[in-house]
Coordinates of C-alpha atoms and ligand atoms in Angstrom, one line a residue:
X1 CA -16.0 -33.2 35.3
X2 CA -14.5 -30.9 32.8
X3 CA -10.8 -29.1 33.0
X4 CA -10.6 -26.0 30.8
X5 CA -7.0 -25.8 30.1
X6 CA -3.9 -28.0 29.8
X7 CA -1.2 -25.9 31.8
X8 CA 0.6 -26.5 35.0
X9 CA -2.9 -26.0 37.4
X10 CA -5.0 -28.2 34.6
X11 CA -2.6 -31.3 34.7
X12 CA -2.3 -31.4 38.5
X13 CA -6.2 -31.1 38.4
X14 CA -6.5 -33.5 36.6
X15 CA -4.2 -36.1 38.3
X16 CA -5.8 -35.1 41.5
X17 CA -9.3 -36.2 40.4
X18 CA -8.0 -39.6 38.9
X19 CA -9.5 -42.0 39.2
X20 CA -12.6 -39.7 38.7
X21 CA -13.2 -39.7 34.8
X22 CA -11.7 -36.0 33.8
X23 CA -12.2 -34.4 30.0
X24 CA -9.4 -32.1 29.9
X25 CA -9.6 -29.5 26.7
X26 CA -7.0 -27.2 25.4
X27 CA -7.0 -26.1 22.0
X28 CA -3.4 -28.1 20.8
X29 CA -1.2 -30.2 21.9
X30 CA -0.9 -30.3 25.5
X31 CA 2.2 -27.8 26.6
X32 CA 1.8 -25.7 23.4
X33 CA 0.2 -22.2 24.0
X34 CA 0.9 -22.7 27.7
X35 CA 3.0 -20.4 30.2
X36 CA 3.9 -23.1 32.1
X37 CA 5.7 -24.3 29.6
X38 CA 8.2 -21.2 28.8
X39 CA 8.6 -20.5 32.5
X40 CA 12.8 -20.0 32.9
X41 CA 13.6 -18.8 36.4
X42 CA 11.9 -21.8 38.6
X43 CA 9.4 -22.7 41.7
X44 CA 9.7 -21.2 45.4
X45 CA 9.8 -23.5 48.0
X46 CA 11.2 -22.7 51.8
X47 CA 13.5 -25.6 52.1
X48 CA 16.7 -24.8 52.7
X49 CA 18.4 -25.5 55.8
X50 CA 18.4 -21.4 56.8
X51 CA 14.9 -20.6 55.6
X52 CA 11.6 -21.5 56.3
X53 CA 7.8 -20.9 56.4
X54 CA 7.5 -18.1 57.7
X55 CA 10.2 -16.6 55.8
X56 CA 8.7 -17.2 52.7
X57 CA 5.4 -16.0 53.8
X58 CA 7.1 -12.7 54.7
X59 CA 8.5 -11.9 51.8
X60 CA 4.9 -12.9 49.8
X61 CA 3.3 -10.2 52.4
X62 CA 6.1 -7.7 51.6
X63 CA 5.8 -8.4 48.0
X64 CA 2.1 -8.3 47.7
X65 CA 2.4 -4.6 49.5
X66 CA -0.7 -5.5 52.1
X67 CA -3.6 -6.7 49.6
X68 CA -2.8 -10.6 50.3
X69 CA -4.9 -12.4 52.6
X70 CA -2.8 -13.9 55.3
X71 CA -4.5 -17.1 55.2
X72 CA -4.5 -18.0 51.8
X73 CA -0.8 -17.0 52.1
X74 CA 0.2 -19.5 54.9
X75 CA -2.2 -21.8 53.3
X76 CA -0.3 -22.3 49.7
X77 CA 3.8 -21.2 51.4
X78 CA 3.0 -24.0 53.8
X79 CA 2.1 -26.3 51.3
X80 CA 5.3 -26.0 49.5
X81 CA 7.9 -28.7 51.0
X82 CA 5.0 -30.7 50.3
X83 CA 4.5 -30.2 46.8
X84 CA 8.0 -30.3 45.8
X85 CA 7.8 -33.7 47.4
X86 CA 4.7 -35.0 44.9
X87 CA 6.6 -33.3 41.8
X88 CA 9.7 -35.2 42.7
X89 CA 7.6 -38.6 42.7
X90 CA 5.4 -37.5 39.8
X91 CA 9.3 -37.6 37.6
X92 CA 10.5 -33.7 37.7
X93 CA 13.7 -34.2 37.7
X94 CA 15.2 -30.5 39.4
X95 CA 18.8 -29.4 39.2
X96 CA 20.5 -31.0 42.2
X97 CA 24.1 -29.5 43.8
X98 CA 25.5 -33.0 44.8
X99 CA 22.7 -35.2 45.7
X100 CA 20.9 -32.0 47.6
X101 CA 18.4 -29.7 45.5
X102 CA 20.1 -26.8 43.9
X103 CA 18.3 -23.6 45.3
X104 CA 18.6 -20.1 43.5
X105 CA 18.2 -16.5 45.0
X106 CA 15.6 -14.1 42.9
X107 CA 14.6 -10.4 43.7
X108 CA 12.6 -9.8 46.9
X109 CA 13.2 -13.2 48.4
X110 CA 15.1 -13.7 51.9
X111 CA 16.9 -16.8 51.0
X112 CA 17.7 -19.3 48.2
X113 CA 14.5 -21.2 47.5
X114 CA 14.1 -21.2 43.8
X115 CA 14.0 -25.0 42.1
X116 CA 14.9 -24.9 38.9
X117 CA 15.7 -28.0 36.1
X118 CA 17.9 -27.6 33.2
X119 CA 19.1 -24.6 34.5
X120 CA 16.3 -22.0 33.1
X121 CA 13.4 -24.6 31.4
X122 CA 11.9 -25.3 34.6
X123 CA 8.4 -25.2 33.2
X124 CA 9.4 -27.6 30.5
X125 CA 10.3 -30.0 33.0
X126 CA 7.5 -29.8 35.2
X127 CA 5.2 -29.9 31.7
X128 CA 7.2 -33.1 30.1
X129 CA 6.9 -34.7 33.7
X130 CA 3.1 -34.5 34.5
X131 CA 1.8 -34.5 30.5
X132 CA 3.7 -37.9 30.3
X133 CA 1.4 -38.6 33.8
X134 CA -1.6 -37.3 32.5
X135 CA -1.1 -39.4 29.1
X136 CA -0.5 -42.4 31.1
X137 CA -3.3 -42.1 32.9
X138 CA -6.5 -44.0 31.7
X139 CA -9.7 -41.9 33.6
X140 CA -8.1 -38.6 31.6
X141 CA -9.0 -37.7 28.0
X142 CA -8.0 -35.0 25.8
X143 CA -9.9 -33.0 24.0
X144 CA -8.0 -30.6 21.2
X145 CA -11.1 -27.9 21.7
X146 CA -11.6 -24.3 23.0
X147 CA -14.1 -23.8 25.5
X148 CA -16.5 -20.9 24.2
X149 CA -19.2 -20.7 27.1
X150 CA -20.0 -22.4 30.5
X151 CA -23.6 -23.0 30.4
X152 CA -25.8 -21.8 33.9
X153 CA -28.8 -23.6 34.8
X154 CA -30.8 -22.1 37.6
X155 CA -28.2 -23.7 40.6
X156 CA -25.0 -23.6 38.8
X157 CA -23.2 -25.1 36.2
X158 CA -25.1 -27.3 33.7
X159 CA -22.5 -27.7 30.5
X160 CA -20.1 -26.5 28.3
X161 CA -20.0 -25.8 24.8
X162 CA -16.6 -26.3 23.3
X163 CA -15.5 -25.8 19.1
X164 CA -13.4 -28.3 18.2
X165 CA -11.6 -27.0 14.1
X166 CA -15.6 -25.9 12.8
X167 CA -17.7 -27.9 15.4
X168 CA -19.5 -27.1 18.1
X169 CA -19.3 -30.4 20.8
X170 CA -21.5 -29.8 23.7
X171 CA -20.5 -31.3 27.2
X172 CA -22.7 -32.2 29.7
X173 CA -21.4 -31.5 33.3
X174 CA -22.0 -29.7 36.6
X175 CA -18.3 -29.9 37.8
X176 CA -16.0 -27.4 35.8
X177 CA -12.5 -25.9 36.7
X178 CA -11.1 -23.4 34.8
X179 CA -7.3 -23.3 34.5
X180 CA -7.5 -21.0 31.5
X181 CA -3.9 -18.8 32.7
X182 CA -3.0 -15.6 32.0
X183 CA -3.9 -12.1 30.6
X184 CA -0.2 -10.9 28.7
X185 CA -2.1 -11.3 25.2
X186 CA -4.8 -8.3 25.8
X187 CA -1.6 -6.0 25.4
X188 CA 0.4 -5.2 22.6
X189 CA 3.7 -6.5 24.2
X190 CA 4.3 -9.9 26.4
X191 CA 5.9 -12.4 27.9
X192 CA 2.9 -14.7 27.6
X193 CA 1.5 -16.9 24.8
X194 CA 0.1 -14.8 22.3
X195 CA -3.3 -17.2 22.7
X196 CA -3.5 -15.8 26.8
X197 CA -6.0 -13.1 26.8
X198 CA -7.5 -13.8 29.5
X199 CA -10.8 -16.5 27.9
X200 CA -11.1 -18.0 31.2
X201 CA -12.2 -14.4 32.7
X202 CA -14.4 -13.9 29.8
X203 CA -16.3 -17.4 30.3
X204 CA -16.5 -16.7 34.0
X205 CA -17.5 -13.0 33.5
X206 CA -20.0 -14.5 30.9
X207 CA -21.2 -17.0 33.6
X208 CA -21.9 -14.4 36.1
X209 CA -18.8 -15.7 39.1
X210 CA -17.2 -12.7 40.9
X211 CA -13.6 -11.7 40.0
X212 CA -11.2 -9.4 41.8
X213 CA -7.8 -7.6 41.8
X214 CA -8.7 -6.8 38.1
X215 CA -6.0 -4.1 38.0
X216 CA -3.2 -5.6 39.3
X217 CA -1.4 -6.7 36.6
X218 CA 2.6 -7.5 36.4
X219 CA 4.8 -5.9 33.8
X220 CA 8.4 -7.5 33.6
X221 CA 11.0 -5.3 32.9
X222 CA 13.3 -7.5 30.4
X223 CA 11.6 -9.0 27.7
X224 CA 13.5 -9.1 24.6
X225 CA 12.9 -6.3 22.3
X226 CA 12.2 -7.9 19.1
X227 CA 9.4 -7.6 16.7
X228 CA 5.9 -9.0 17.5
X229 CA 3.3 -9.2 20.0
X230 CA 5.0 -12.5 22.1
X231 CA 8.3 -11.4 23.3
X232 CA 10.6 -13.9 25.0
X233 CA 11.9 -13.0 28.2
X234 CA 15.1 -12.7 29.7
X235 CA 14.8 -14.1 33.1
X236 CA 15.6 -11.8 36.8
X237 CA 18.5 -14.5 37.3
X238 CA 20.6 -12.8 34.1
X239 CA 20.7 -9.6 36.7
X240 CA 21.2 -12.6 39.7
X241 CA 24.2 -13.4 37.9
X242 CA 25.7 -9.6 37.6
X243 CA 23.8 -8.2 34.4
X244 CA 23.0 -4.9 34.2
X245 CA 20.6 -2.1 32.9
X246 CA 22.7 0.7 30.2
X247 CA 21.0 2.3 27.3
X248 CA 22.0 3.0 23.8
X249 CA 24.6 6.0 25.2
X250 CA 26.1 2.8 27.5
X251 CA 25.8 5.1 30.7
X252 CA 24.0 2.8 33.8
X253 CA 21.1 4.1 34.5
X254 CA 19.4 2.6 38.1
X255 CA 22.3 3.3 39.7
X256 CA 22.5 0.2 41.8
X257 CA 18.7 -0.9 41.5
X258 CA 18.8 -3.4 38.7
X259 CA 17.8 -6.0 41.2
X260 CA 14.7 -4.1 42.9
X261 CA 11.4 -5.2 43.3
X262 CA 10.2 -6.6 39.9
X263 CA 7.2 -3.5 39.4
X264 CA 10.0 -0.7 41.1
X265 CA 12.4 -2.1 38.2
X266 CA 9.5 -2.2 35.1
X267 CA 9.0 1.8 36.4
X268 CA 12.3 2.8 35.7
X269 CA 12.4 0.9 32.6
X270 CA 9.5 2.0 31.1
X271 CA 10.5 6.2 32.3
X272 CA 13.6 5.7 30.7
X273 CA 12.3 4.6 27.8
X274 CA 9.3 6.9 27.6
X275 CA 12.8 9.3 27.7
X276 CA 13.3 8.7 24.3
X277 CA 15.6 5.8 25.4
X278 CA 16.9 2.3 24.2
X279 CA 17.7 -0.2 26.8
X280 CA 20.0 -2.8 26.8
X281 CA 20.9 -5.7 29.3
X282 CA 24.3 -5.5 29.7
X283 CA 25.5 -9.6 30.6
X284 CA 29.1 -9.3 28.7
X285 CA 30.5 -9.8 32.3
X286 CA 29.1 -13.2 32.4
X287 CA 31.0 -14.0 29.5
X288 CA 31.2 -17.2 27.9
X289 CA 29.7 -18.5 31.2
X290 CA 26.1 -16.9 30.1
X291 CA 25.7 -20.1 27.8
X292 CA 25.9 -22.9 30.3
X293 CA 24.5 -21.2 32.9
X294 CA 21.5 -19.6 30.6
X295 CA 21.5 -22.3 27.5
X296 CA 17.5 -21.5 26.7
X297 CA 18.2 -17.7 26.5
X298 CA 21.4 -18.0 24.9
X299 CA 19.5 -20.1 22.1
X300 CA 16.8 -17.3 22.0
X301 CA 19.3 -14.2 21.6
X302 CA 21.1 -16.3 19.2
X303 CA 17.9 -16.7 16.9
X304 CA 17.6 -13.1 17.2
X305 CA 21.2 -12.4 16.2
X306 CA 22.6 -11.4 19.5
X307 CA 25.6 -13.1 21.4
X308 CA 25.3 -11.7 25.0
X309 CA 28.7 -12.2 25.7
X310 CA 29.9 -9.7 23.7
X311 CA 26.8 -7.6 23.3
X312 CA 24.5 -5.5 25.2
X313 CA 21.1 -6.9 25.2
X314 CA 17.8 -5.0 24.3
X315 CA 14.9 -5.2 26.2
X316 CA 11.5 -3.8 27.4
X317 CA 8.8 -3.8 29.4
X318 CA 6.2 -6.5 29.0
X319 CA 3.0 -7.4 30.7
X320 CA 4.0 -10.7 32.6
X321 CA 1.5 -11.9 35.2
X322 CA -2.2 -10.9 36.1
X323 CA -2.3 -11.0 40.0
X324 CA -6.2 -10.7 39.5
X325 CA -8.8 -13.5 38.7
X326 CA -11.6 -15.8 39.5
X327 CA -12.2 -14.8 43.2
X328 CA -11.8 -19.0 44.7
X329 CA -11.8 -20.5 48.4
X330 CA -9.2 -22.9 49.5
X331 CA -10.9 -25.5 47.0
X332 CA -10.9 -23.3 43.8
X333 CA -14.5 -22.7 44.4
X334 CA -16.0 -19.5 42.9
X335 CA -18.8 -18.0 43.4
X336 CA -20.9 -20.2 41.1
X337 CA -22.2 -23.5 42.0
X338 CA -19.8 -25.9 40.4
X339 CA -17.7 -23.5 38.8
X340 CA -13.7 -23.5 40.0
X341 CA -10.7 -21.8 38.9
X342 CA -7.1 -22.6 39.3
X343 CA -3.5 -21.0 37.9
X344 CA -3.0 -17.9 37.1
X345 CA -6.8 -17.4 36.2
X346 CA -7.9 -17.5 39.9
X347 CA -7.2 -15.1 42.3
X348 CA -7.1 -16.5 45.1
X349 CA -5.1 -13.8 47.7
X350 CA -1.9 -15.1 47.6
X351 CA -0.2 -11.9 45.4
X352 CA -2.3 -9.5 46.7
X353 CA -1.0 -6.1 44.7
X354 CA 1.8 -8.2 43.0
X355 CA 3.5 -11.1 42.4
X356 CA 6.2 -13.2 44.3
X357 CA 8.9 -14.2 41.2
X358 CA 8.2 -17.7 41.3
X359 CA 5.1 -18.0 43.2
X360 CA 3.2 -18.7 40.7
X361 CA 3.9 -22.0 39.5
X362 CA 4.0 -22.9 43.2
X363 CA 0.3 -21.7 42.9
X364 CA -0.8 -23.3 39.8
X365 CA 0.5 -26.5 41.0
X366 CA -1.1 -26.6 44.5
X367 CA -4.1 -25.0 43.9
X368 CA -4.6 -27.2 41.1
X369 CA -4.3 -30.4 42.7
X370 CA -6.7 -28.8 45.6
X371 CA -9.4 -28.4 43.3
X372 CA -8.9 -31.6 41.3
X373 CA -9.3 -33.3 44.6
X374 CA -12.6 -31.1 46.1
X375 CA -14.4 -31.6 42.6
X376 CA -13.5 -35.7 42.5
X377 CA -15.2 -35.9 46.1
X378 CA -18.4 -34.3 44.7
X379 CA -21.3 -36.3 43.9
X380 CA -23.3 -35.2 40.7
X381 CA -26.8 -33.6 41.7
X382 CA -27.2 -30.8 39.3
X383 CA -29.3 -31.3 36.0
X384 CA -27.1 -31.6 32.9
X385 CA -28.4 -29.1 30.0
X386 CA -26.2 -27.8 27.2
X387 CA -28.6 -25.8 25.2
X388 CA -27.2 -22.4 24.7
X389 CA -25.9 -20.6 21.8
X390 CA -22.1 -19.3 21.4
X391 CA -20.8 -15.8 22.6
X392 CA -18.7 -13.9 20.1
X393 CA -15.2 -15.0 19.7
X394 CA -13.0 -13.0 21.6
X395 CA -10.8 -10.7 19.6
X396 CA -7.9 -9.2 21.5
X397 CA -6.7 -7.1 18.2
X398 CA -8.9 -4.0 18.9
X399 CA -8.0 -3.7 22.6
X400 CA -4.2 -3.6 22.6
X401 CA -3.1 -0.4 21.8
X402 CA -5.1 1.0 24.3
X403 CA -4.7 -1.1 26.8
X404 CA -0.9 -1.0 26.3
X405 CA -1.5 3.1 26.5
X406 CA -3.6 3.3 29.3
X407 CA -3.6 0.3 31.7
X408 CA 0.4 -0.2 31.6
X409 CA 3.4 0.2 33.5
X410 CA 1.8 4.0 34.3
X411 CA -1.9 4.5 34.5
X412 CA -3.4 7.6 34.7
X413 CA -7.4 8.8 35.4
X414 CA -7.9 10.6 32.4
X415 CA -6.2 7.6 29.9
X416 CA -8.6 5.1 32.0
X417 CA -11.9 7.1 31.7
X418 CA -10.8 7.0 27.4
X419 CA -10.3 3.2 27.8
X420 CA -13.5 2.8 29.7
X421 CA -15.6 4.6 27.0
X422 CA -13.7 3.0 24.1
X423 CA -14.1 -0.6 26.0
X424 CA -18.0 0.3 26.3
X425 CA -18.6 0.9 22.5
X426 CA -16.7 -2.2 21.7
X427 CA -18.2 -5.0 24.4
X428 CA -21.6 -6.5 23.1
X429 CA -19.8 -7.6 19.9
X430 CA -16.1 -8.2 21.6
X431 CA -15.7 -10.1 24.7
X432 CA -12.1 -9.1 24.8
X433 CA -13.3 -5.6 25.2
X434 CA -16.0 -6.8 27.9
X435 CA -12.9 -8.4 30.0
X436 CA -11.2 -4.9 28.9
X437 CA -13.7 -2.8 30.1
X438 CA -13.7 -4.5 33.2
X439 CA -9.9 -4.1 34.2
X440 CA -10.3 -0.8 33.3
X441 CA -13.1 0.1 35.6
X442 CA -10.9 -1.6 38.3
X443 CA -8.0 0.7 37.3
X444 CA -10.1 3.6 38.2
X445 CA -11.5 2.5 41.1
X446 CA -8.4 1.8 42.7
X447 CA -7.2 5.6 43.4
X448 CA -3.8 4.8 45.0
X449 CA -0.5 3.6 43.7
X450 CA -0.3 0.3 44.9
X451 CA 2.0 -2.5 43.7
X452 CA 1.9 -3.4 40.0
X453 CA -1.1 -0.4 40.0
X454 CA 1.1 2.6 39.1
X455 CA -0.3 6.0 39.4
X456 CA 1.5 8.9 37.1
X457 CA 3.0 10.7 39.8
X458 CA 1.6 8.9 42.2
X459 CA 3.2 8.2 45.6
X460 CA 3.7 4.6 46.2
X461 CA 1.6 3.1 48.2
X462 CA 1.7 -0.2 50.8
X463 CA -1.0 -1.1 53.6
X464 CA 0.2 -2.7 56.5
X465 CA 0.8 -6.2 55.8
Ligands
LIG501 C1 7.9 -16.4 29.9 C2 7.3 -16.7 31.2 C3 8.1 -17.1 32.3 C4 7.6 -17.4 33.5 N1 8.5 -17.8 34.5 C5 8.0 -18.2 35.7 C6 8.8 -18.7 36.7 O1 10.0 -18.9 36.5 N2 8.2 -19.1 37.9 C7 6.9 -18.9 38.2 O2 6.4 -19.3 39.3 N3 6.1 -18.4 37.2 C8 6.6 -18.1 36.0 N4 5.7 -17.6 35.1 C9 4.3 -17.5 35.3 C10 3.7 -19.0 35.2 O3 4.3 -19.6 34.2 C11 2.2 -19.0 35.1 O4 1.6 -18.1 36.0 C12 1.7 -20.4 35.3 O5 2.4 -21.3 34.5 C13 0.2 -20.4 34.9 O6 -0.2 -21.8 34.8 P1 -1.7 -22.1 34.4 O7 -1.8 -23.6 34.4 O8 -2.6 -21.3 35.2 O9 -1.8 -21.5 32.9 P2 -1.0 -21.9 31.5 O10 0.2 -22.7 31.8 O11 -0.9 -20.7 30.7 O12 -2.1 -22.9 30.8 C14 -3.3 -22.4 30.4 C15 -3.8 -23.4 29.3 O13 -5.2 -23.1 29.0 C16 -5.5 -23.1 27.6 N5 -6.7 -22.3 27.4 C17 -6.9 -21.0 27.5 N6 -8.2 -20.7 27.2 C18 -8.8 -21.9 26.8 C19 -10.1 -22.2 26.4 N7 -11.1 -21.3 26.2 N8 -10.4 -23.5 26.1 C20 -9.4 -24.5 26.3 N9 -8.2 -24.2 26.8 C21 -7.9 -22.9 27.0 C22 -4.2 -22.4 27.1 O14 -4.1 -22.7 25.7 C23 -3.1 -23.1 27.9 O15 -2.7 -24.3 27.4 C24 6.2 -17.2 33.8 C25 5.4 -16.9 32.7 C26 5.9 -16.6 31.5 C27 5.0 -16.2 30.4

């Protein structure tokens, strides 16, 4: 059994299937090039004494503005308490109020339920605790190698071919799991690993599975405006502590909405700046307080020469989280016989039109122990074959600019029909384009403003949950 990818979903996976003999690849160091790894604000769970299930479920429905399916909602909320359970015993050690659990509040959420470690390294925690399980953990091997192509035999999966510096190694297999993560790097500006454009959908597209919800993709409204592609982020929780949105002339200008909806706040953002506008995060009344209470994003502003204590903060819009994916069942299977995705790659119903803050690890970690454990049960029937030559490498640097233009914060018809045809002449030599191509015919297909899909004038739009 092969695990593509060495992030949050991967490592559970992989622990899952233990004893099962795993061969994890990623193409460093396990927890480099990984979001899970720079995620700040923390992992929602319903377990404080005023909250629950259901709760939690609500606000996922509200949040995913009526394209989640219910039971892939109450299946990974109600699996929450649990998990947080198995991460405890696995060694994440989470802040703790006393001897109880510390639980934060974030946008859109009922009630406190946010665990958190170190106050805003929560993925670093999570990472440290399960790599040192997964290295301690004789039936897993590493692999430092990029997966390049899932090989198809005529019932499903066969192999995979994998380049490791300049060689090809070829994989026998007919159990794979993709846990590839995100998107953010198909655009010029994001939150996410540069390396996270999306070469999990490209190897599934390539291998012929079904993917959905190819539009909806999550643009957070604070990343810190520095130069380069990868921007760090300023996490929700600097507003959940009193910050606030002013631009260069200091006037506030979402007059008492800073803490909206993550997509309602990433509009008014991005209008203000399409204004001719600089923003700033205003956190000088948090004071000296900002660097206990933030110490990772104090550390980042500092490298960038800021001091939020004493000066506004500037920040844009950056593409954050792709809701879409791998379309999987309750076991991360897709549509192709021994092919399964988990993380951020899959799409499995639970966001629907967007994303829950802090849903997604939650996600990544119990969707990727549920497929580790399907694929260890499976007995190996399928004919093992690896002959198959390479796709192109994927080459996000010709897609950017116009899928920054066209399939951002603000879509439009006309920008999406220029994407489409500029994707179209770019595809047979560019798989970046190819995945491209595809969000972009999904962006045009979907003729409603709906969640992170935001139509240029469009009314906003939300189905009955
Ligand atoms: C800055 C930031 C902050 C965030 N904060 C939060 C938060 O507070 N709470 C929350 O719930 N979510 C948060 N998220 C989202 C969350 O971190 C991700 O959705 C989640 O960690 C995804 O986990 P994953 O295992 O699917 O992918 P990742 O953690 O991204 O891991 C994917 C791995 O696959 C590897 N890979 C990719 N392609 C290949 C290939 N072809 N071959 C081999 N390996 C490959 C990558 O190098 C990477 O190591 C945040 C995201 C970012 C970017």
């Amino acid at each position: 059994m092969i695990i593509i990818g060495g992030g949050v979903a991967g490592l559970m996976a992989a622990l899952a299937a233990s004893p099962r003999p795993v061969t994890l690849l990623n193409p460093g160091p396990l927890g480099a090039g990984a979001a899970s790894a720079m995620s700040q604000g923390g992992l929602a769970a319903a377990l404080g004494a005023d909250d629950g299930v259901a709760l939690h479920v609500a606000d996922t429905l509200a949040a995913g503005a009526g394209l989640c399916e219910r039971a892939a909602v109450e299946r990974i909320i109600g699996a929450g308490p649990k998990l947080v359970e198995t991460l405890l015993r696995l060694g994440v050690r989470f802040d703790r109020h006393g001897d109880a659990l510390a639980l934060g509040l974030e946008a859109a959420h009922a009630r406190p339920r946010i665990l958190h470690a170190n106050g805003d390294q929560t993925g670093a925690e999570i990472m440290r605790a399960l790599i040192a399980r997964v290295q301690a953990t004789p039936s897993i091997t590493i692999m430092q190698a990029t997966a390049r192509k899932i090989v198809i035999g005529d019932n499903g999966v066969t192999g995979v071919l994998a380049v490791r510096g300049d060689e090809v190694v070829t994989l026998p297999t007919d159990n794979v799991l993709l846990a590839t993560g995100g998107i953010g790097g198909l655009f010029s500006h994001t939150t996410n690993p540069e390396g996270a454009i999306g070469h999990g959908l490209m190897l599934a597209m390539d291998a012929g599975a079904a993917l959905a919800d190819l539009e909806f993709i999550q643009f957070h409204p604070t990343a810190l405006d520095v130069a380069g592609a990868s921007l760090p982020l300023i996490s929700e929780a600097v507003r959940g502590e009193g910050a606030r949105f002013i631009d260069e002339t200091g006037a506030y200008f979402m007059h008492g909405g800073d803490l909206a909806p993550r997509d309602v706040v990433a509009r008014g953002v991005f209008a203000h700046v399409q204004a001719g506008h600089a923003v700033f995060l205003d956190a000088r009344g948090i004071g000296a307080r900002f660097a206990t209470r933030f110490p990772a994003i104090a550390a980042i502003c500092a490298r960038a020469g800021i001091d939020p204590a004493t000066q506004p903060i500037p920040v844009r819009p950056a593409a954050h989280y792709h809701m879409g994916g791998v379309v999987v069942d309750a076991s991360g299977r897709s549509s192709i016989e021994g092919l399964y995705a988990a993380g951020e790659v899959a799409r499995t119903g639970l966001h629907g039109a967007n994303r829950l803050a802090s849903n997604s690890l939650l996600e990544a970690a119990i969707c990727g122990e549920a497929a580790g454990l399907a694929m260890a049960g499976l007995e190996a029937k399928r004919p093992r074959d690896v002959r198959a030559g390479l796709p192109p490498l994927p080459d996000a640097g010709p897609v950017r600019k116009l899928m920054s233009a066209h399939l951002g914060v603000l879509r439009d018809a006309a920008g999406m029909e220029l994407a489409v045809q500029a994707f179209a002449g770019m595809e047979s030599k560019n798989p970046a384009a190819g995945l491209a191509l595809r969000i972009a015919l999904a962006g045009l297909a979907r003729k409603e403003s709906v969640g992170a899909h935001a139509l240029a004038g469009g009314k906003q739009f939300c189905r009955a949950a």
